[in-house]
Amino acid sequence: MDLTERMRRLLRKAMEESDVRGFFDQAVDVAVELAGAERGLLVRKEGERLIVVSARNVDRESLRGREARLSLSIAGATMDEATTHLIEDAARQGAFSTAESVYELGLRSVLSVPVMLEGTAVAALYVDSRFIAGAFGEEDARSLETVADFLSLCLWKHGMLEVQRRQRAEAADLREEIEALKAQLDELLAVTRSADRASAAPSRVVGAGRFPLLTGDSAAMLRMQAVMERVLDNDVTVLIIGESGTGKELVARSIFEHGRRRGGPFVAINCSSIPASLIESELFGHLKGSFTGATRDKKGLFEVAGGGTLLLDEVGEMPLEMQAKLLRALQHGEIQAVGDVTTRRVDVRVIAATNRNLEELVAAGKFREDLYYRLNIVTIEVPPLHKRKEDISVLVQHFLEENRRQGLTTVKGISPQAMLVLRRYSWPGNVRELETVLKSACLFAEGELLEASDFEALARAESVNPGERGGRSRRSSAT
Ligand SMILES: Nc1ncnc2c1ncn2[C@@H]1O[C@H](COP(=O)(O)OP(=O)(O)OP(=O)(O)O)[C@@H](O)[C@H]1O
Ligand SMILES: [Mg+2]
């Protein structure tokens, strides 16, 4: 192929090549051909070390030996001096002939030109011929310098691309940072807005009207309240589920207080805190003498709650044997006291609550399936706090007011930064945790406002475990 054509191709390749190594090899090949040399090298410097970037027609063996050291020392000098080295007969010529026994090595003609980048020689393009003295002339030197210019161009372009890539990456990082800041700002605005709303409200904090016990008017809470509305005027059994501390008991009490049985009693029993042996007599009552210690007749809670509502809290913990008896009571509206042979009719609305996953308990054989379906006629799911963070500010106002009312504190409010900490935390213990955290912050607070520094432990907990959500959620393992 015509040399001009080869140069043109090389130039094109220099501009296009994304595989720079391929381009280096091709450039050295062209240099070898242009000069009619035997072998060619492209050498660069890294600190004091010389590194062969490309070697053509040079076998690996000779790259390691003395001969290579000589070739490299000429390439090194080319870079150090940033000038072309044309050595017509290395065996006879000055510095290099004394450095090594050039003759012995059979190195005769050498041509080495610097590759310049922004005024510095960053590499050397080197060709040689071992057998012919005076193989290269000035014309060859000019040709090789042109190839070296192409190499400069390619390196420069490569460097520019690197810079561009870095700048693009930096711009992407910046964009991300801006997005994060924007999100933070939005959050702060939301916090300030809801704090304004809360302080503008009358002394009773937002309870979305219908159920004043339940603070919070997030969409999730309003959805739940819409379900509650549907069970106020009837006696259907209601199952309340939700993580610990979400307010299940408050929901049960609210249904009672606004339902048609509000004139009657509200009785709650925690099924997990009563020994299995006592739970039957607790629920259904016993006759005097029916067991040791039964010194007189006792009414069970089903009767005590007569005309009102009975909350079976932590119903998932009820012993299996009791579950059968409970099912009978629910199905027939009749109970049998311990030691009694007759049954009595009862008139109660039953609400059950649990933070356990009853379906999993059923699958594990720990909860009766028939009882599950009997309880699960209407299910009300109380949303965890991390799913309704917009309620946090009104809950905070509510609990601060509560703490002031009890004379625990004179704290009047909370700073936006502190509110941000509260909104960022994941609240595995839900509203109960928020209540406790605020109480302790109030007790230790120094000014009238709670500051971010009053919630250091929360900020720390969140940074240790940022992704965790609802860690103490409904215990799902059926133990
Ligand atoms: N929406 C709310 N508004 C005001 N206080 C609330 C609200 N939800 C919960 N609380 C308060 O949080 C605490 C926990 O509520 P509650 O006992 O009803 O939760 P729970 O779901 O029954 O918890 P557990 O599963 O541990 O029994 C209570 O002090 C309650 O007053
Ligand atoms: Mg409870």
Coordinates of C-alpha atoms and ligand atoms in Angstrom, one line a residue:
M1 CA 0.0 0.0 0.0
D2 CA 1.1 3.5 -0.8
L3 CA 2.8 5.2 2.1
T4 CA 0.8 8.3 1.9
E5 CA -2.3 6.2 2.0
R6 CA -1.0 4.4 5.1
M7 CA -0.3 7.7 6.8
R8 CA -3.8 8.9 5.9
R9 CA -5.2 5.7 7.4
L10 CA -3.1 6.0 10.5
L11 CA -4.4 9.6 11.0
R12 CA -7.9 8.5 10.6
K13 CA -7.4 5.7 13.1
A14 CA -5.8 8.2 15.5
M15 CA -9.0 10.2 15.4
E16 CA -11.4 7.2 15.7
E17 CA -9.5 4.7 17.7
S18 CA -11.1 3.9 21.0
D19 CA -8.7 0.9 21.3
V20 CA -5.6 3.0 21.8
R21 CA -3.3 0.0 22.2
G22 CA -4.3 -1.1 18.7
F23 CA -3.5 2.3 17.4
F24 CA 0.0 2.3 19.1
D25 CA 0.8 -1.1 17.5
Q26 CA -0.3 0.2 14.1
A27 CA 1.7 3.4 14.5
V28 CA 4.9 1.5 15.3
D29 CA 4.3 -0.8 12.3
V30 CA 4.0 2.2 10.0
A31 CA 7.2 3.7 11.6
V32 CA 9.1 0.5 10.9
E33 CA 7.9 0.4 7.4
L34 CA 8.5 4.1 6.7
A35 CA 12.1 3.9 7.9
G36 CA 12.7 0.4 6.4
A37 CA 13.7 -0.6 9.9
E38 CA 13.9 -4.1 11.3
R39 CA 12.2 -3.6 14.6
G40 CA 10.2 -0.9 16.4
L41 CA 9.2 0.1 20.0
L42 CA 7.0 2.7 21.6
V43 CA 8.4 3.5 25.1
R44 CA 7.0 5.7 27.8
K45 CA 8.3 6.8 31.1
E46 CA 6.8 6.3 34.5
G47 CA 8.9 8.2 37.0
E48 CA 12.3 6.8 36.4
R49 CA 11.0 3.6 34.9
L50 CA 10.9 3.0 31.2
I51 CA 7.9 1.0 30.0
V52 CA 7.5 -0.6 26.6
V53 CA 4.0 0.2 25.3
S54 CA 4.3 -1.5 22.0
A55 CA 7.0 -3.7 20.5
R56 CA 6.9 -4.9 16.8
N57 CA 9.2 -7.6 15.4
V58 CA 10.9 -7.9 18.7
D59 CA 10.8 -11.2 20.5
R60 CA 10.1 -11.3 24.2
E61 CA 13.5 -12.8 24.9
S62 CA 15.5 -9.8 23.5
L63 CA 13.2 -7.4 25.3
R64 CA 14.7 -8.6 28.6
G65 CA 18.4 -8.7 27.7
R66 CA 21.2 -6.3 27.5
E67 CA 20.2 -5.3 24.0
A68 CA 16.9 -4.1 25.3
R69 CA 18.7 -2.1 28.0
L70 CA 20.6 -0.3 25.3
S71 CA 17.5 0.4 23.1
L72 CA 15.7 1.6 26.2
S73 CA 18.5 3.9 27.2
I74 CA 18.4 5.5 23.8
A75 CA 14.6 5.9 24.0
G76 CA 15.1 7.3 27.5
A77 CA 17.6 9.9 26.3
T78 CA 15.2 10.8 23.5
M79 CA 12.6 11.7 26.1
D80 CA 14.9 13.4 28.5
E81 CA 16.3 15.6 25.8
A82 CA 13.1 15.8 23.9
T83 CA 15.1 15.5 20.6
T84 CA 15.3 13.1 17.8
H85 CA 18.2 10.6 18.0
L86 CA 19.6 9.4 14.7
I87 CA 22.4 7.0 15.2
E88 CA 24.0 5.9 12.0
D89 CA 26.3 3.4 13.5
A90 CA 25.7 2.7 17.2
A91 CA 28.7 0.5 17.3
R92 CA 30.9 3.5 16.7
Q93 CA 29.0 6.4 18.1
G94 CA 29.9 8.1 21.3
A95 CA 27.9 7.6 24.5
F96 CA 26.1 4.5 23.5
S97 CA 29.0 2.5 22.2
T98 CA 30.7 2.8 25.5
A99 CA 27.6 2.0 27.6
E100 CA 27.4 -1.5 26.2
S101 CA 29.3 -3.5 23.7
V102 CA 27.0 -2.3 20.9
Y103 CA 29.0 -4.1 18.3
E104 CA 28.7 -7.4 20.2
L105 CA 25.0 -6.9 20.4
G106 CA 24.9 -6.2 16.7
L107 CA 23.0 -3.0 17.0
R108 CA 23.9 -0.7 14.1
S109 CA 21.3 1.8 13.1
V110 CA 18.9 3.5 15.4
L111 CA 16.3 6.2 15.0
S112 CA 14.3 7.5 18.0
V113 CA 11.9 10.4 18.0
P114 CA 10.1 12.0 21.0
V115 CA 6.3 12.0 21.3
M116 CA 5.4 15.4 22.6
L117 CA 2.3 16.3 24.7
E118 CA 1.9 19.9 25.8
G119 CA 5.6 20.6 25.6
T120 CA 6.8 17.4 27.4
A121 CA 8.2 14.3 25.8
V122 CA 5.9 11.6 27.1
A123 CA 7.1 8.8 24.9
A124 CA 9.7 7.8 22.4
L125 CA 9.1 6.1 19.0
Y126 CA 12.1 4.0 18.4
V127 CA 13.2 1.9 15.4
D128 CA 16.4 0.1 14.7
S129 CA 18.3 -2.2 12.4
R130 CA 20.9 -4.7 13.7
F131 CA 22.7 -5.4 10.5
I132 CA 23.0 -2.3 8.4
A133 CA 25.0 0.8 9.4
G134 CA 23.5 4.1 8.1
A135 CA 20.2 2.6 7.4
F136 CA 18.3 5.7 8.4
G137 CA 18.6 9.3 7.1
E138 CA 17.2 12.7 7.9
E139 CA 14.2 12.0 5.7
D140 CA 13.3 8.9 7.8
A141 CA 13.7 11.1 10.9
R142 CA 11.1 13.6 9.5
S143 CA 8.7 10.7 8.6
L144 CA 9.0 9.2 12.1
E145 CA 8.4 12.7 13.6
T146 CA 5.1 12.8 11.6
V147 CA 4.1 9.4 13.0
A148 CA 5.1 10.8 16.5
D149 CA 2.8 13.8 15.9
F150 CA -0.1 11.4 15.2
L151 CA 0.7 9.6 18.4
S152 CA 0.6 13.0 20.2
L153 CA -2.7 13.7 18.6
C154 CA -4.1 10.3 19.7
L155 CA -2.8 10.7 23.3
W156 CA -4.2 14.2 23.5
K157 CA -7.6 13.1 22.2
H158 CA -7.5 10.2 24.7
G159 CA -6.6 12.6 27.5
M160 CA -9.4 15.0 26.5
L161 CA -11.9 12.1 26.5
E162 CA -10.8 11.2 29.9
V163 CA -11.3 14.7 31.1
Q164 CA -14.7 14.8 29.5
R165 CA -15.7 11.5 31.1
R166 CA -14.5 12.8 34.5
Q167 CA -16.4 16.0 34.0
R168 CA -19.5 14.1 33.0
A169 CA -19.2 11.9 36.1
E170 CA -18.7 15.0 38.3
A171 CA -21.8 16.6 36.7
A172 CA -23.8 13.5 37.4
D173 CA -22.6 13.5 41.1
L174 CA -23.5 17.2 41.3
R175 CA -27.0 16.5 39.9
E176 CA -27.5 13.8 42.4
E177 CA -26.4 16.0 45.2
I178 CA -28.8 18.7 44.0
E179 CA -31.7 16.2 43.9
A180 CA -30.9 15.1 47.5
L181 CA -30.8 18.7 48.7
K182 CA -34.1 19.4 46.9
A183 CA -35.6 16.4 48.6
Q184 CA -34.3 17.6 51.9
L185 CA -35.7 21.1 51.3
D186 CA -39.1 19.6 50.4
E187 CA -39.0 17.6 53.6
L188 CA -38.2 20.7 55.6
L189 CA -41.0 22.6 53.9
A190 CA -43.4 19.8 54.7
V191 CA -42.3 19.8 58.3
T192 CA -42.7 23.6 58.7
R193 CA -46.0 23.6 57.0
S194 CA -47.4 20.8 59.2
A195 CA -45.9 22.4 62.3
D196 CA -47.7 25.7 61.3
R197 CA -50.9 23.8 60.9
A198 CA -50.5 22.1 64.2
S199 CA -49.8 25.3 66.1
A200 CA -52.7 27.0 64.4
A201 CA -55.0 24.3 65.6
P202 CA -57.0 24.7 68.8
S203 CA -55.6 23.1 71.9
R204 CA -57.0 19.7 70.9
V205 CA -54.7 18.5 68.1
V206 CA -56.1 17.3 64.8
G207 CA -57.9 14.0 65.3
A208 CA -59.6 14.2 61.9
G209 CA -62.8 14.9 63.8
R210 CA -64.6 11.7 64.1
F211 CA -62.2 9.8 66.5
P212 CA -60.6 12.3 68.8
L213 CA -58.5 9.6 70.5
L214 CA -56.7 9.0 67.2
T215 CA -54.3 11.8 66.4
G216 CA -53.3 12.0 62.8
D217 CA -55.0 12.8 59.5
S218 CA -52.7 11.2 57.0
A219 CA -54.3 9.4 54.0
A220 CA -53.5 6.1 55.6
M221 CA -55.2 7.0 58.9
L222 CA -58.3 8.4 57.0
R223 CA -58.5 5.2 55.0
M224 CA -58.5 3.2 58.2
Q225 CA -61.1 5.5 59.8
A226 CA -63.4 4.9 56.9
V227 CA -63.3 1.2 57.7
M228 CA -63.9 1.9 61.4
E229 CA -67.0 4.0 60.4
R230 CA -68.5 0.9 58.8
V231 CA -68.5 -1.1 62.0
L232 CA -69.9 1.5 64.4
D233 CA -73.5 0.7 64.0
N234 CA -73.4 -3.1 64.0
D235 CA -72.0 -5.8 66.2
V236 CA -69.7 -7.6 63.7
T237 CA -66.6 -9.1 65.1
V238 CA -63.6 -6.9 64.2
L239 CA -60.0 -8.0 64.0
I240 CA -57.4 -5.2 64.4
I241 CA -54.0 -6.0 63.2
G242 CA -50.8 -3.9 63.1
E243 CA -47.3 -3.7 64.3
S244 CA -46.6 -3.2 68.0
G245 CA -47.3 0.3 69.3
T246 CA -49.4 1.5 66.3
G247 CA -52.5 2.2 68.4
K248 CA -54.6 -1.0 68.1
E249 CA -56.0 -0.6 71.5
L250 CA -56.9 3.0 70.8
V251 CA -58.7 2.0 67.7
A252 CA -60.7 -0.6 69.6
R253 CA -61.6 1.9 72.2
S254 CA -62.6 4.4 69.6
I255 CA -64.9 1.9 67.9
F256 CA -66.4 1.3 71.3
E257 CA -66.8 5.0 72.2
H258 CA -68.5 5.9 68.9
G259 CA -70.4 2.7 68.4
R260 CA -73.9 1.9 69.4
R261 CA -72.8 0.1 72.6
R262 CA -71.0 3.2 74.0
G263 CA -73.5 3.2 76.9
G264 CA -72.2 -0.2 78.1
P265 CA -68.8 -1.3 79.5
F266 CA -65.6 -1.6 77.7
V267 CA -63.5 -4.5 78.9
A268 CA -60.1 -5.5 77.7
I269 CA -58.2 -8.7 78.4
N270 CA -54.6 -9.3 77.3
C271 CA -54.5 -12.9 76.4
S272 CA -50.7 -13.1 76.6
S273 CA -50.5 -12.0 80.2
I274 CA -52.9 -14.5 81.8
P275 CA -51.7 -18.0 82.5
A276 CA -53.4 -20.6 80.3
S277 CA -54.9 -22.3 83.4
L278 CA -56.7 -19.1 84.4
I279 CA -57.8 -17.7 81.1
E280 CA -61.0 -19.8 80.9
S281 CA -62.3 -18.7 84.3
E282 CA -61.2 -15.2 83.5
L283 CA -63.3 -15.2 80.3
F284 CA -66.2 -17.3 81.3
G285 CA -66.2 -17.1 85.1
H286 CA -66.4 -20.0 87.6
L287 CA -68.6 -21.4 90.3
K288 CA -67.5 -21.5 93.9
G289 CA -65.6 -24.7 94.6
S290 CA -65.0 -25.6 91.0
F291 CA -61.2 -25.6 91.7
T292 CA -58.8 -25.0 94.5
G293 CA -59.0 -21.3 95.4
A294 CA -62.4 -20.8 93.8
T295 CA -63.9 -19.6 97.1
R296 CA -66.9 -17.9 95.5
D297 CA -68.7 -17.6 92.3
K298 CA -67.0 -15.3 89.8
K299 CA -68.3 -13.6 86.7
G300 CA -66.3 -13.9 83.6
L301 CA -65.4 -11.0 81.4
F302 CA -67.9 -12.0 78.7
E303 CA -70.5 -11.3 81.4
V304 CA -68.8 -8.3 82.9
A305 CA -68.8 -6.7 79.4
G306 CA -72.5 -7.5 78.9
G307 CA -74.2 -4.8 76.8
G308 CA -70.8 -3.4 75.9
T309 CA -67.6 -4.4 74.1
L310 CA -64.9 -7.0 75.0
L311 CA -61.4 -6.6 73.6
L312 CA -59.4 -9.7 73.3
D313 CA -56.0 -8.2 73.0
E314 CA -53.0 -10.3 71.7
V315 CA -55.5 -13.0 70.6
G316 CA -52.7 -14.8 68.8
E317 CA -51.3 -15.9 72.1
M318 CA -54.4 -17.7 73.3
P319 CA -53.8 -21.4 74.1
L320 CA -55.3 -23.8 71.5
E321 CA -57.6 -25.4 73.9
M322 CA -59.1 -22.1 74.8
Q323 CA -59.5 -21.2 71.2
A324 CA -62.1 -24.0 70.8
K325 CA -64.1 -22.6 73.7
L326 CA -63.9 -19.1 72.5
L327 CA -65.1 -20.2 69.0
R328 CA -68.1 -21.8 70.6
A329 CA -68.9 -18.6 72.6
L330 CA -68.6 -16.5 69.5
Q331 CA -70.7 -18.8 67.4
H332 CA -73.6 -19.4 69.8
G333 CA -73.4 -16.3 72.0
E334 CA -73.3 -18.7 74.9
I335 CA -70.7 -19.4 77.6
Q336 CA -70.3 -22.0 80.2
A337 CA -68.6 -21.0 83.5
V338 CA -65.9 -23.4 84.9
G339 CA -67.7 -25.9 87.1
D340 CA -71.1 -25.1 85.7
V341 CA -73.3 -27.6 83.7
T342 CA -75.6 -25.0 82.2
T343 CA -74.8 -22.4 79.6
R344 CA -75.6 -18.6 79.8
R345 CA -76.4 -16.3 77.0
V346 CA -74.1 -13.3 76.7
D347 CA -74.5 -10.0 74.8
V348 CA -71.2 -8.5 73.9
R349 CA -69.4 -7.2 70.9
V350 CA -66.0 -8.8 70.5
I351 CA -63.0 -7.0 69.1
A352 CA -59.8 -9.0 68.7
A353 CA -56.4 -7.5 68.3
T354 CA -53.0 -8.9 67.5
N355 CA -49.5 -7.9 66.2
R356 CA -48.9 -11.5 65.1
N357 CA -49.5 -12.8 61.6
L358 CA -52.5 -15.1 62.3
E359 CA -52.3 -16.7 58.9
E360 CA -48.8 -17.9 59.6
L361 CA -49.9 -19.1 63.1
V362 CA -52.7 -21.0 61.4
A363 CA -50.3 -22.6 58.9
A364 CA -48.0 -23.6 61.8
G365 CA -51.0 -25.2 63.6
K366 CA -50.8 -22.7 66.5
F367 CA -54.1 -21.0 65.7
R368 CA -57.4 -22.6 64.8
E369 CA -58.4 -21.9 61.3
D370 CA -62.1 -21.8 62.1
L371 CA -61.5 -19.3 64.8
Y372 CA -59.4 -17.2 62.5
Y373 CA -62.2 -17.0 60.0
R374 CA -64.7 -16.3 62.7
L375 CA -62.6 -13.3 64.0
N376 CA -61.6 -12.1 60.6
I377 CA -65.0 -10.8 59.4
V378 CA -63.8 -7.2 59.2
T379 CA -60.1 -6.6 59.5
I380 CA -58.8 -3.2 60.4
E381 CA -55.1 -2.7 59.7
V382 CA -53.4 0.1 61.7
P383 CA -50.7 1.6 59.5
P384 CA -47.1 1.7 60.9
L385 CA -45.7 5.1 61.7
H386 CA -43.1 5.0 58.9
K387 CA -45.9 4.8 56.4
R388 CA -47.5 7.9 57.7
K389 CA -44.7 10.2 58.5
E390 CA -46.9 13.2 57.8
D391 CA -48.6 12.5 61.1
I392 CA -45.5 12.8 63.1
S393 CA -45.7 16.6 63.6
V394 CA -49.3 16.5 64.9
L395 CA -48.4 13.5 67.1
V396 CA -45.5 15.5 68.5
Q397 CA -47.8 18.4 69.3
H398 CA -50.2 16.0 70.9
F399 CA -47.7 14.4 73.1
L400 CA -46.0 17.7 74.0
E401 CA -49.4 19.0 75.2
E402 CA -50.0 15.8 77.1
N403 CA -46.6 16.1 78.8
R404 CA -47.3 19.8 79.7
R405 CA -50.7 18.9 81.0
Q406 CA -49.1 16.3 83.3
G407 CA -46.6 19.0 84.5
L408 CA -43.7 17.0 83.1
T409 CA -42.3 19.8 81.0
T410 CA -42.6 23.4 79.9
V411 CA -41.3 22.6 76.4
K412 CA -43.5 24.5 73.9
G413 CA -42.4 23.1 70.6
I414 CA -39.8 21.6 68.4
S415 CA -37.3 23.1 66.0
P416 CA -37.5 22.2 62.2
Q417 CA -34.1 20.5 62.4
A418 CA -35.3 18.3 65.3
M419 CA -38.5 17.5 63.3
L420 CA -36.4 16.5 60.4
V421 CA -34.5 14.0 62.6
L422 CA -37.9 12.6 63.8
R423 CA -39.2 12.3 60.2
R424 CA -36.0 10.5 59.1
Y425 CA -36.1 7.9 61.8
S426 CA -37.9 4.6 60.9
W427 CA -39.9 4.2 64.2
P428 CA -39.8 0.4 64.5
G429 CA -41.7 0.8 67.8
N430 CA -44.3 3.1 66.2
V431 CA -46.4 5.7 68.1
R432 CA -45.5 4.1 71.4
E433 CA -41.8 4.7 70.7
L434 CA -42.5 8.3 69.6
E435 CA -44.4 8.9 72.8
T436 CA -41.5 7.5 74.9
V437 CA -38.8 9.3 73.0
L438 CA -40.6 12.6 73.4
K439 CA -41.2 12.1 77.1
S440 CA -37.5 11.5 77.7
A441 CA -36.5 14.4 75.4
C442 CA -38.9 16.7 77.4
L443 CA -37.5 15.6 80.7
F444 CA -33.9 16.5 79.6
A445 CA -34.6 19.5 77.3
E446 CA -33.0 22.8 78.4
G447 CA -35.0 25.4 76.4
E448 CA -38.5 25.9 75.3
L449 CA -37.9 24.1 72.0
L450 CA -36.7 20.6 71.5
E451 CA -33.6 20.6 69.3
A452 CA -32.0 18.1 67.0
S453 CA -29.4 17.5 69.7
D454 CA -32.2 16.2 72.0
F455 CA -32.6 13.3 69.6
E456 CA -29.0 12.4 69.0
A457 CA -29.6 8.7 69.7
L458 CA -32.3 8.5 67.0
A459 CA -30.0 10.2 64.4
R460 CA -27.3 7.7 65.4
A461 CA -29.6 4.7 65.3
E462 CA -30.7 5.8 61.8
S463 CA -27.2 6.2 60.4
V464 CA -26.1 2.8 61.8
N465 CA -29.1 1.1 60.3
P466 CA -30.5 3.5 57.7
G467 CA -32.4 1.1 55.5
E468 CA -34.3 -0.8 58.2
R469 CA -37.9 -0.3 58.3
G470 CA -40.3 -1.5 60.9
G471 CA -37.7 -3.7 62.5
R472 CA -40.0 -4.7 65.4
S473 CA -42.9 -5.3 63.0
R474 CA -45.4 -8.0 63.4
R475 CA -43.4 -10.9 64.6
S476 CA -43.9 -13.3 61.8
S477 CA -42.3 -16.4 63.0
A478 CA -44.9 -18.8 64.5
T479 CA -43.1 -19.6 67.7
Ligands
LIG1 N1 -53.1 7.8 66.7 C1 -52.7 8.0 67.9 N2 -52.9 9.1 68.5 C2 -52.4 9.3 69.8 N3 -51.8 8.4 70.5 C3 -51.6 7.2 70.0 C4 -52.0 6.9 68.6 N4 -51.6 5.7 68.3 C5 -51.0 5.2 69.4 N5 -51.0 6.1 70.4 C6 -50.4 5.9 71.7 O1 -49.3 5.0 71.5 C7 -49.3 4.0 72.6 C8 -49.5 2.7 72.0 O2 -50.8 2.5 71.5 P1 -51.6 1.1 71.7 O3 -51.3 0.5 73.0 O4 -52.9 1.3 71.3 O5 -50.8 0.3 70.6 P2 -50.9 -1.3 70.2 O6 -50.9 -1.3 68.8 O7 -52.0 -1.9 71.0 O8 -49.5 -1.9 70.7 P3 -49.2 -3.4 71.1 O9 -49.2 -4.2 69.9 O10 -47.8 -3.3 71.7 O11 -50.2 -3.8 72.1 C9 -50.4 4.4 73.5 O12 -49.9 5.2 74.6 C10 -51.3 5.2 72.7 O13 -52.0 6.1 73.5
MG2 MG -52.1 -3.4 72.4

